[in-house]
Amino acid sequence: VKITCSAPWSEPAEIDIVIGVLTATSIFVPLFASPSCFSPAHVRVRIHPHSR
């Protein structure tokens, strides 16, 4: 996973990463969290600004 931003930011932010597969026709299909659960598998990540 590579996350980029077109402009710098100064505050931490939360992003959701959804786990899935990309089909041959470029359609994203999210994977389920478990066989008995129909919610997409995801991770919430807190990111912080980074100065170079």
Short mmCIF file of N, CA, C and O in Angstrom, two decimals:
data_model
loop_
_atom_site.label_atom_id
_atom_site.label_comp_id
_atom_site.label_asym_id
_atom_site.label_seq_id
_atom_site.Cartn_x
_atom_site.Cartn_y
_atom_site.Cartn_z
N VAL A 1 0.85 -1.17 0.00
CA VAL A 1 0.00 0.00 0.00
C VAL A 1 0.89 1.22 0.00
O VAL A 1 1.81 1.33 0.80
N LYS A 2 0.61 2.13 -0.90
CA LYS A 2 1.32 3.41 -0.92
C LYS A 2 0.26 4.50 -0.87
O LYS A 2 -0.68 4.51 -1.67
N ILE A 3 0.39 5.41 0.08
CA ILE A 3 -0.56 6.50 0.25
C ILE A 3 0.18 7.79 -0.06
O ILE A 3 1.22 8.07 0.52
N THR A 4 -0.37 8.56 -0.97
CA THR A 4 0.23 9.84 -1.32
C THR A 4 -0.80 10.95 -1.18
O THR A 4 -2.00 10.71 -1.18
N CYS A 5 -0.31 12.15 -1.07
CA CYS A 5 -1.16 13.33 -0.95
C CYS A 5 -0.59 14.40 -1.86
O CYS A 5 0.62 14.59 -1.93
N SER A 6 -1.46 15.10 -2.56
CA SER A 6 -0.99 16.12 -3.50
C SER A 6 -0.54 17.40 -2.81
O SER A 6 0.16 18.21 -3.39
N ALA A 7 -0.94 17.59 -1.56
CA ALA A 7 -0.56 18.78 -0.81
C ALA A 7 -0.19 18.38 0.61
O ALA A 7 -0.72 17.40 1.14
N PRO A 8 0.71 19.11 1.25
CA PRO A 8 1.07 18.78 2.62
C PRO A 8 -0.09 19.03 3.58
O PRO A 8 -0.96 19.85 3.29
N TRP A 9 -0.11 18.32 4.69
CA TRP A 9 -1.12 18.56 5.70
C TRP A 9 -0.44 18.67 7.05
O TRP A 9 0.69 18.25 7.22
N SER A 10 -1.14 19.22 8.04
CA SER A 10 -0.50 19.47 9.32
C SER A 10 -1.13 18.71 10.48
O SER A 10 -0.59 18.72 11.57
N GLU A 11 -2.26 18.07 10.27
CA GLU A 11 -2.95 17.35 11.33
C GLU A 11 -2.97 15.85 11.04
O GLU A 11 -3.05 15.45 9.87
N PRO A 12 -2.93 14.99 12.08
CA PRO A 12 -3.09 13.55 11.86
C PRO A 12 -4.44 13.25 11.23
O PRO A 12 -5.39 14.01 11.40
N ALA A 13 -4.52 12.17 10.51
CA ALA A 13 -5.77 11.78 9.85
C ALA A 13 -5.97 10.28 9.99
O ALA A 13 -5.02 9.53 10.16
N GLU A 14 -7.23 9.84 9.93
CA GLU A 14 -7.55 8.41 9.93
C GLU A 14 -7.98 8.00 8.53
O GLU A 14 -8.73 8.72 7.88
N ILE A 15 -7.46 6.86 8.09
CA ILE A 15 -7.87 6.33 6.80
C ILE A 15 -8.34 4.89 6.99
O ILE A 15 -7.91 4.21 7.93
N ASP A 16 -9.24 4.45 6.15
CA ASP A 16 -9.69 3.06 6.15
C ASP A 16 -9.08 2.37 4.95
O ASP A 16 -9.15 2.87 3.83
N ILE A 17 -8.45 1.22 5.20
CA ILE A 17 -7.91 0.40 4.12
C ILE A 17 -8.82 -0.82 4.00
O ILE A 17 -8.97 -1.57 4.96
N VAL A 18 -9.45 -0.97 2.84
CA VAL A 18 -10.35 -2.09 2.60
C VAL A 18 -9.58 -3.16 1.83
O VAL A 18 -8.95 -2.87 0.81
N ILE A 19 -9.63 -4.39 2.32
CA ILE A 19 -8.91 -5.50 1.70
C ILE A 19 -9.80 -6.14 0.64
O ILE A 19 -10.97 -6.41 0.88
N GLY A 20 -9.25 -6.35 -0.55
CA GLY A 20 -10.02 -6.93 -1.63
C GLY A 20 -9.13 -7.36 -2.77
O GLY A 20 -7.90 -7.36 -2.65
N VAL A 21 -9.76 -7.72 -3.86
CA VAL A 21 -9.03 -8.13 -5.06
C VAL A 21 -9.48 -7.28 -6.24
O VAL A 21 -10.61 -6.80 -6.29
N LEU A 22 -8.58 -7.10 -7.19
CA LEU A 22 -8.87 -6.38 -8.41
C LEU A 22 -9.00 -7.40 -9.53
O LEU A 22 -8.07 -8.18 -9.78
N THR A 23 -10.15 -7.41 -10.20
CA THR A 23 -10.39 -8.40 -11.25
C THR A 23 -9.66 -8.01 -12.53
O THR A 23 -9.12 -6.90 -12.64
N ALA A 24 -9.66 -8.90 -13.50
CA ALA A 24 -9.01 -8.65 -14.79
C ALA A 24 -9.65 -7.47 -15.51
O ALA A 24 -9.00 -6.83 -16.34
N THR A 25 -10.91 -7.17 -15.20
CA THR A 25 -11.61 -6.04 -15.83
C THR A 25 -11.57 -4.79 -14.96
O THR A 25 -12.37 -3.88 -15.11
N SER A 26 -10.60 -4.74 -14.01
CA SER A 26 -10.37 -3.59 -13.13
C SER A 26 -11.56 -3.24 -12.24
O SER A 26 -11.83 -2.08 -11.98
N ILE A 27 -12.26 -4.26 -11.77
CA ILE A 27 -13.35 -4.06 -10.81
C ILE A 27 -12.82 -4.50 -9.45
O ILE A 27 -12.28 -5.59 -9.31
N PHE A 28 -12.97 -3.64 -8.44
CA PHE A 28 -12.52 -3.95 -7.09
C PHE A 28 -13.61 -4.72 -6.36
O PHE A 28 -14.75 -4.28 -6.29
N VAL A 29 -13.25 -5.89 -5.82
CA VAL A 29 -14.19 -6.73 -5.07
C VAL A 29 -13.67 -6.84 -3.65
O VAL A 29 -12.64 -7.47 -3.41
N PRO A 30 -14.38 -6.22 -2.67
CA PRO A 30 -13.91 -6.33 -1.29
C PRO A 30 -14.08 -7.74 -0.74
O PRO A 30 -15.03 -8.44 -1.08
N LEU A 31 -13.12 -8.16 0.11
CA LEU A 31 -13.22 -9.46 0.77
C LEU A 31 -13.98 -9.29 2.08
O LEU A 31 -13.96 -8.22 2.69
N PHE A 32 -14.64 -10.36 2.53
CA PHE A 32 -15.40 -10.31 3.77
C PHE A 32 -14.47 -10.53 4.97
O PHE A 32 -13.44 -11.21 4.86
N ALA A 33 -14.86 -10.00 6.12
CA ALA A 33 -14.07 -10.14 7.34
C ALA A 33 -13.98 -11.58 7.79
O ALA A 33 -12.96 -12.00 8.35
N SER A 34 -15.03 -12.38 7.55
CA SER A 34 -15.02 -13.80 7.88
C SER A 34 -16.09 -14.49 7.04
O SER A 34 -16.96 -13.82 6.48
N PRO A 35 -16.06 -15.82 6.94
CA PRO A 35 -17.06 -16.53 6.13
C PRO A 35 -18.50 -16.30 6.61
O PRO A 35 -19.43 -16.36 5.82
N SER A 36 -18.69 -16.01 7.90
CA SER A 36 -20.05 -15.82 8.41
C SER A 36 -20.43 -14.35 8.54
O SER A 36 -21.51 -14.03 9.01
N CYS A 37 -19.57 -13.45 8.13
CA CYS A 37 -19.82 -12.01 8.26
C CYS A 37 -19.78 -11.36 6.88
O CYS A 37 -18.85 -11.58 6.12
N PHE A 38 -20.79 -10.58 6.56
CA PHE A 38 -20.84 -9.96 5.24
C PHE A 38 -20.36 -8.51 5.24
O PHE A 38 -20.66 -7.76 4.34
N SER A 39 -19.58 -8.12 6.23
CA SER A 39 -18.99 -6.79 6.20
C SER A 39 -17.58 -6.89 5.62
O SER A 39 -16.88 -7.88 5.84
N PRO A 40 -17.16 -5.89 4.84
CA PRO A 40 -15.84 -5.95 4.21
C PRO A 40 -14.72 -5.96 5.25
O PRO A 40 -14.82 -5.33 6.30
N ALA A 41 -13.66 -6.68 4.94
CA ALA A 41 -12.47 -6.68 5.79
C ALA A 41 -11.78 -5.33 5.61
O ALA A 41 -11.56 -4.89 4.49
N HIS A 42 -11.47 -4.67 6.71
CA HIS A 42 -10.81 -3.37 6.62
C HIS A 42 -9.97 -3.12 7.85
O HIS A 42 -10.10 -3.79 8.86
N VAL A 43 -9.09 -2.15 7.72
CA VAL A 43 -8.23 -1.72 8.81
C VAL A 43 -8.30 -0.21 8.86
O VAL A 43 -8.22 0.46 7.82
N ARG A 44 -8.47 0.34 10.04
CA ARG A 44 -8.43 1.80 10.20
C ARG A 44 -7.05 2.16 10.74
O ARG A 44 -6.59 1.60 11.72
N VAL A 45 -6.39 3.09 10.05
CA VAL A 45 -5.01 3.47 10.37
C VAL A 45 -4.96 4.97 10.61
O VAL A 45 -5.58 5.75 9.88
N ARG A 46 -4.24 5.37 11.61
CA ARG A 46 -4.04 6.80 11.87
C ARG A 46 -2.68 7.18 11.28
O ARG A 46 -1.65 6.57 11.60
N ILE A 47 -2.68 8.18 10.41
CA ILE A 47 -1.43 8.62 9.79
C ILE A 47 -1.08 10.01 10.29
O ILE A 47 -1.96 10.79 10.69
N HIS A 48 0.20 10.31 10.31
CA HIS A 48 0.69 11.59 10.81
C HIS A 48 1.51 12.27 9.71
O HIS A 48 2.13 11.62 8.90
N PRO A 49 1.49 13.61 9.71
CA PRO A 49 2.30 14.33 8.72
C PRO A 49 3.77 13.99 8.86
O PRO A 49 4.26 13.69 9.95
N HIS A 50 4.46 14.02 7.76
CA HIS A 50 5.89 13.72 7.74
C HIS A 50 6.59 14.82 6.96
O HIS A 50 6.24 15.11 5.83
N SER A 51 7.55 15.47 7.57
CA SER A 51 8.29 16.51 6.86
C SER A 51 9.59 15.93 6.36
O SER A 51 10.20 15.07 6.99
N ARG A 52 10.01 16.39 5.21
CA ARG A 52 11.24 15.88 4.60
C ARG A 52 12.39 16.78 4.90
O ARG A 52 12.43 17.88 5.03
#
